[in-house]
Amino acid sequence: MTKKHKHKADGEKVVPEIAESESSCDEIGEQLRAAEEEAKVHYDKLLRVMAEFENFKRRVVKEQAEQIRYGNEKLLEALLPSLDDLDRVLDHVAPDASEDVQKIAEGIELVRKSLLATLSNFNLKEVPALGHAFDPAIHEAIATVESEGHESGNVMAVHRKGYWLAERLLRPAMVTVAK
């Protein structure tokens, strides 16, 4: 550092202290380092907040897609007993029933198929059961019966159909399993 000389009004020279000058530089340097450290901390916080916000946006998009895909779940669950009733009516029509009863059964079958077609537009589909291997993830066994005509572990009777809503099991099929 060089010394600079200043003049007062009476002509006297004043020389600033070099030590004062160096300590103020050290102080400014320390303040700069502290400010840089604080900026680094705030930058790290900003990066974390930005990452959390991106995760939040992805989660919201995923939840919205799930809500759209499975939003009708409660309605579809409420309609399944009516579909079961149509199946039960058709199961109880005797093959040798009168012509009038056969026509009524045909009408009920048309209504059932129409309802199933409409529900399939909302990603509802039947769980495969009869003749398939028993799967506890999609079937609910209410009985096991010894049977020579059926392979052991296969579903031999369906008591209530099961349904999928897209990839989610809406209701398991109630079945009897051969042993």
PDB file of C-alpha atoms in Angstrom, residues 17-175:
ATOM      1  CA  GLU A  17      -2.576   4.706   9.447  1.00  0.00           C
ATOM      2  CA  ILE A  18      -1.765   1.687   7.304  1.00  0.00           C
ATOM      3  CA  ALA A  19      -3.011  -0.652  10.053  1.00  0.00           C
ATOM      4  CA  GLU A  20      -6.450   0.982   9.983  1.00  0.00           C
ATOM      5  CA  SER A  21      -6.634   0.525   6.250  1.00  0.00           C
ATOM      6  CA  GLU A  22      -5.637  -3.167   6.434  1.00  0.00           C
ATOM      7  CA  SER A  23      -8.114  -3.926   9.232  1.00  0.00           C
ATOM      8  CA  SER A  24     -10.960  -2.357   7.273  1.00  0.00           C
ATOM      9  CA  CYS A  25      -9.977  -4.534   4.242  1.00  0.00           C
ATOM     10  CA  ASP A  26      -9.940  -7.604   6.471  1.00  0.00           C
ATOM     11  CA  GLU A  27     -13.329  -6.613   7.874  1.00  0.00           C
ATOM     12  CA  ILE A  28     -14.757  -6.104   4.378  1.00  0.00           C
ATOM     13  CA  GLY A  29     -13.271  -9.447   3.276  1.00  0.00           C
ATOM     14  CA  GLU A  30     -14.850 -11.184   6.287  1.00  0.00           C
ATOM     15  CA  GLN A  31     -18.207  -9.566   5.513  1.00  0.00           C
ATOM     16  CA  LEU A  32     -17.894 -10.700   1.893  1.00  0.00           C
ATOM     17  CA  ARG A  33     -17.139 -14.286   2.956  1.00  0.00           C
ATOM     18  CA  ALA A  34     -20.108 -14.225   5.358  1.00  0.00           C
ATOM     19  CA  ALA A  35     -22.367 -12.855   2.608  1.00  0.00           C
ATOM     20  CA  GLU A  36     -21.131 -15.536   0.175  1.00  0.00           C
ATOM     21  CA  GLU A  37     -21.795 -18.262   2.759  1.00  0.00           C
ATOM     22  CA  GLU A  38     -25.279 -16.892   3.441  1.00  0.00           C
ATOM     23  CA  ALA A  39     -25.963 -16.722  -0.315  1.00  0.00           C
ATOM     24  CA  LYS A  40     -24.838 -20.348  -0.650  1.00  0.00           C
ATOM     25  CA  VAL A  41     -27.198 -21.424   2.164  1.00  0.00           C
ATOM     26  CA  HIS A  42     -30.105 -19.562   0.546  1.00  0.00           C
ATOM     27  CA  TYR A  43     -29.249 -21.046  -2.865  1.00  0.00           C
ATOM     28  CA  ASP A  44     -29.297 -24.575  -1.375  1.00  0.00           C
ATOM     29  CA  LYS A  45     -32.674 -23.827   0.229  1.00  0.00           C
ATOM     30  CA  LEU A  46     -33.971 -22.533  -3.102  1.00  0.00           C
ATOM     31  CA  LEU A  47     -32.856 -25.714  -4.879  1.00  0.00           C
ATOM     32  CA  ARG A  48     -34.594 -27.879  -2.262  1.00  0.00           C
ATOM     33  CA  VAL A  49     -37.807 -25.845  -2.486  1.00  0.00           C
ATOM     34  CA  MET A  50     -37.737 -26.073  -6.288  1.00  0.00           C
ATOM     35  CA  ALA A  51     -37.253 -29.859  -6.117  1.00  0.00           C
ATOM     36  CA  GLU A  52     -40.072 -30.209  -3.591  1.00  0.00           C
ATOM     37  CA  PHE A  53     -42.316 -28.107  -5.809  1.00  0.00           C
ATOM     38  CA  GLU A  54     -41.547 -30.291  -8.852  1.00  0.00           C
ATOM     39  CA  ASN A  55     -42.343 -33.401  -6.779  1.00  0.00           C
ATOM     40  CA  PHE A  56     -45.582 -31.756  -5.635  1.00  0.00           C
ATOM     41  CA  LYS A  57     -46.571 -30.969  -9.230  1.00  0.00           C
ATOM     42  CA  ARG A  58     -45.887 -34.571 -10.311  1.00  0.00           C
ATOM     43  CA  ARG A  59     -47.875 -35.898  -7.346  1.00  0.00           C
ATOM     44  CA  VAL A  60     -50.841 -33.622  -8.143  1.00  0.00           C
ATOM     45  CA  VAL A  61     -50.832 -34.695 -11.803  1.00  0.00           C
ATOM     46  CA  LYS A  62     -50.728 -38.361 -10.750  1.00  0.00           C
ATOM     47  CA  GLU A  63     -53.545 -37.867  -8.225  1.00  0.00           C
ATOM     48  CA  GLN A  64     -55.669 -36.086 -10.823  1.00  0.00           C
ATOM     49  CA  ALA A  65     -55.140 -38.923 -13.289  1.00  0.00           C
ATOM     50  CA  GLU A  66     -56.106 -41.443 -10.600  1.00  0.00           C
ATOM     51  CA  GLN A  67     -59.184 -39.424  -9.709  1.00  0.00           C
ATOM     52  CA  ILE A  68     -60.260 -39.286 -13.349  1.00  0.00           C
ATOM     53  CA  ARG A  69     -59.569 -42.989 -13.831  1.00  0.00           C
ATOM     54  CA  TYR A  70     -61.215 -44.202 -10.624  1.00  0.00           C
ATOM     55  CA  GLY A  71     -63.660 -41.364  -9.955  1.00  0.00           C
ATOM     56  CA  ASN A  72     -66.665 -43.546 -10.786  1.00  0.00           C
ATOM     57  CA  GLU A  73     -65.651 -46.308  -8.393  1.00  0.00           C
ATOM     58  CA  LYS A  74     -68.409 -45.708  -5.827  1.00  0.00           C
ATOM     59  CA  LEU A  75     -71.086 -45.433  -8.520  1.00  0.00           C
ATOM     60  CA  LEU A  76     -69.942 -48.624 -10.197  1.00  0.00           C
ATOM     61  CA  GLU A  77     -69.841 -50.460  -6.859  1.00  0.00           C
ATOM     62  CA  ALA A  78     -73.415 -49.324  -6.242  1.00  0.00           C
ATOM     63  CA  LEU A  79     -74.531 -50.685  -9.650  1.00  0.00           C
ATOM     64  CA  LEU A  80     -72.994 -54.150  -9.199  1.00  0.00           C
ATOM     65  CA  PRO A  81     -75.842 -55.539  -7.024  1.00  0.00           C
ATOM     66  CA  SER A  82     -78.319 -54.660  -9.802  1.00  0.00           C
ATOM     67  CA  LEU A  83     -76.118 -56.492 -12.284  1.00  0.00           C
ATOM     68  CA  ASP A  84     -75.995 -59.440  -9.873  1.00  0.00           C
ATOM     69  CA  ASP A  85     -79.814 -59.409  -9.700  1.00  0.00           C
ATOM     70  CA  LEU A  86     -80.051 -59.613 -13.482  1.00  0.00           C
ATOM     71  CA  ASP A  87     -77.627 -62.566 -13.447  1.00  0.00           C
ATOM     72  CA  ARG A  88     -79.661 -64.332 -10.754  1.00  0.00           C
ATOM     73  CA  VAL A  89     -82.909 -63.893 -12.703  1.00  0.00           C
ATOM     74  CA  LEU A  90     -81.318 -65.376 -15.791  1.00  0.00           C
ATOM     75  CA  ASP A  91     -79.814 -68.260 -13.784  1.00  0.00           C
ATOM     76  CA  HIS A  92     -83.281 -69.193 -12.499  1.00  0.00           C
ATOM     77  CA  VAL A  93     -85.027 -69.352 -15.861  1.00  0.00           C
ATOM     78  CA  ALA A  94     -85.635 -73.030 -16.552  1.00  0.00           C
ATOM     79  CA  PRO A  95     -84.635 -74.301 -19.999  1.00  0.00           C
ATOM     80  CA  ASP A  96     -88.136 -75.732 -20.449  1.00  0.00           C
ATOM     81  CA  ALA A  97     -89.895 -72.499 -19.358  1.00  0.00           C
ATOM     82  CA  SER A  98     -92.844 -71.194 -21.315  1.00  0.00           C
ATOM     83  CA  GLU A  99     -92.373 -69.059 -24.392  1.00  0.00           C
ATOM     84  CA  ASP A 100     -93.453 -65.932 -22.484  1.00  0.00           C
ATOM     85  CA  VAL A 101     -90.866 -66.536 -19.776  1.00  0.00           C
ATOM     86  CA  GLN A 102     -88.184 -67.174 -22.439  1.00  0.00           C
ATOM     87  CA  LYS A 103     -89.031 -63.824 -24.108  1.00  0.00           C
ATOM     88  CA  ILE A 104     -88.786 -62.026 -20.762  1.00  0.00           C
ATOM     89  CA  ALA A 105     -85.425 -63.717 -20.143  1.00  0.00           C
ATOM     90  CA  GLU A 106     -84.216 -62.597 -23.593  1.00  0.00           C
ATOM     91  CA  GLY A 107     -85.242 -59.018 -22.753  1.00  0.00           C
ATOM     92  CA  ILE A 108     -83.418 -59.201 -19.421  1.00  0.00           C
ATOM     93  CA  GLU A 109     -80.341 -60.586 -21.187  1.00  0.00           C
ATOM     94  CA  LEU A 110     -80.418 -57.645 -23.627  1.00  0.00           C
ATOM     95  CA  VAL A 111     -80.653 -55.178 -20.739  1.00  0.00           C
ATOM     96  CA  ARG A 112     -77.776 -56.947 -18.960  1.00  0.00           C
ATOM     97  CA  LYS A 113     -75.553 -56.870 -22.074  1.00  0.00           C
ATOM     98  CA  SER A 114     -76.383 -53.210 -22.666  1.00  0.00           C
ATOM     99  CA  LEU A 115     -75.543 -52.344 -19.053  1.00  0.00           C
ATOM    100  CA  LEU A 116     -72.254 -54.282 -19.263  1.00  0.00           C
ATOM    101  CA  ALA A 117     -71.346 -52.539 -22.530  1.00  0.00           C
ATOM    102  CA  THR A 118     -71.990 -49.152 -20.944  1.00  0.00           C
ATOM    103  CA  LEU A 119     -70.011 -50.055 -17.828  1.00  0.00           C
ATOM    104  CA  SER A 120     -67.115 -51.331 -19.945  1.00  0.00           C
ATOM    105  CA  ASN A 121     -66.853 -47.797 -21.392  1.00  0.00           C
ATOM    106  CA  PHE A 122     -65.878 -46.798 -17.845  1.00  0.00           C
ATOM    107  CA  ASN A 123     -63.169 -49.520 -17.663  1.00  0.00           C
ATOM    108  CA  LEU A 124     -65.278 -52.071 -15.790  1.00  0.00           C
ATOM    109  CA  LYS A 125     -64.517 -55.655 -16.750  1.00  0.00           C
ATOM    110  CA  GLU A 126     -65.318 -59.039 -15.322  1.00  0.00           C
ATOM    111  CA  VAL A 127     -62.761 -61.020 -13.313  1.00  0.00           C
ATOM    112  CA  PRO A 128     -62.084 -64.352 -15.070  1.00  0.00           C
ATOM    113  CA  ALA A 129     -63.158 -67.143 -12.782  1.00  0.00           C
ATOM    114  CA  LEU A 130     -64.919 -70.292 -14.006  1.00  0.00           C
ATOM    115  CA  GLY A 131     -62.344 -72.884 -15.071  1.00  0.00           C
ATOM    116  CA  HIS A 132     -59.397 -70.674 -14.128  1.00  0.00           C
ATOM    117  CA  ALA A 133     -56.858 -71.413 -11.403  1.00  0.00           C
ATOM    118  CA  PHE A 134     -57.894 -70.019  -8.029  1.00  0.00           C
ATOM    119  CA  ASP A 135     -56.097 -66.761  -7.250  1.00  0.00           C
ATOM    120  CA  PRO A 136     -56.675 -65.374  -3.742  1.00  0.00           C
ATOM    121  CA  ALA A 137     -55.848 -61.889  -5.018  1.00  0.00           C
ATOM    122  CA  ILE A 138     -58.942 -61.836  -7.261  1.00  0.00           C
ATOM    123  CA  HIS A 139     -61.121 -64.713  -6.005  1.00  0.00           C
ATOM    124  CA  GLU A 140     -62.827 -65.239  -2.682  1.00  0.00           C
ATOM    125  CA  ALA A 141     -63.294 -68.967  -1.974  1.00  0.00           C
ATOM    126  CA  ILE A 142     -66.466 -69.706  -0.067  1.00  0.00           C
ATOM    127  CA  ALA A 143     -66.142 -73.482  -0.439  1.00  0.00           C
ATOM    128  CA  THR A 144     -63.842 -76.235  -1.605  1.00  0.00           C
ATOM    129  CA  VAL A 145     -65.358 -79.383  -3.039  1.00  0.00           C
ATOM    130  CA  GLU A 146     -63.802 -82.649  -4.094  1.00  0.00           C
ATOM    131  CA  SER A 147     -64.445 -83.145  -7.768  1.00  0.00           C
ATOM    132  CA  GLU A 148     -63.112 -85.633 -10.262  1.00  0.00           C
ATOM    133  CA  GLY A 149     -64.377 -83.578 -13.198  1.00  0.00           C
ATOM    134  CA  HIS A 150     -62.330 -80.509 -12.316  1.00  0.00           C
ATOM    135  CA  GLU A 151     -58.619 -79.971 -11.871  1.00  0.00           C
ATOM    136  CA  SER A 152     -57.586 -79.384  -8.251  1.00  0.00           C
ATOM    137  CA  GLY A 153     -57.186 -75.686  -7.457  1.00  0.00           C
ATOM    138  CA  ASN A 154     -59.435 -74.531 -10.290  1.00  0.00           C
ATOM    139  CA  VAL A 155     -62.671 -72.592  -9.868  1.00  0.00           C
ATOM    140  CA  MET A 156     -65.608 -74.907 -10.481  1.00  0.00           C
ATOM    141  CA  ALA A 157     -68.508 -72.567  -9.623  1.00  0.00           C
ATOM    142  CA  VAL A 158     -69.008 -68.806  -9.465  1.00  0.00           C
ATOM    143  CA  HIS A 159     -71.491 -67.542  -6.879  1.00  0.00           C
ATOM    144  CA  ARG A 160     -70.948 -63.837  -7.473  1.00  0.00           C
ATOM    145  CA  LYS A 161     -68.972 -62.343 -10.322  1.00  0.00           C
ATOM    146  CA  GLY A 162     -65.973 -60.191  -9.577  1.00  0.00           C
ATOM    147  CA  TYR A 163     -65.031 -56.998 -11.405  1.00  0.00           C
ATOM    148  CA  TRP A 164     -61.996 -54.897 -12.235  1.00  0.00           C
ATOM    149  CA  LEU A 165     -62.062 -51.137 -12.562  1.00  0.00           C
ATOM    150  CA  ALA A 166     -59.136 -50.502 -14.895  1.00  0.00           C
ATOM    151  CA  GLU A 167     -56.232 -52.222 -13.040  1.00  0.00           C
ATOM    152  CA  ARG A 168     -57.857 -52.021  -9.616  1.00  0.00           C
ATOM    153  CA  LEU A 169     -59.901 -54.913  -8.242  1.00  0.00           C
ATOM    154  CA  LEU A 170     -63.337 -53.482  -7.550  1.00  0.00           C
ATOM    155  CA  ARG A 171     -64.801 -56.694  -6.132  1.00  0.00           C
ATOM    156  CA  PRO A 172     -63.417 -60.249  -5.926  1.00  0.00           C
ATOM    157  CA  ALA A 173     -65.367 -63.142  -7.417  1.00  0.00           C
ATOM    158  CA  MET A 174     -67.007 -65.463  -4.873  1.00  0.00           C
ATOM    159  CA  VAL A 175     -66.197 -69.003  -5.983  1.00  0.00           C
TER     160      VAL A 175
END
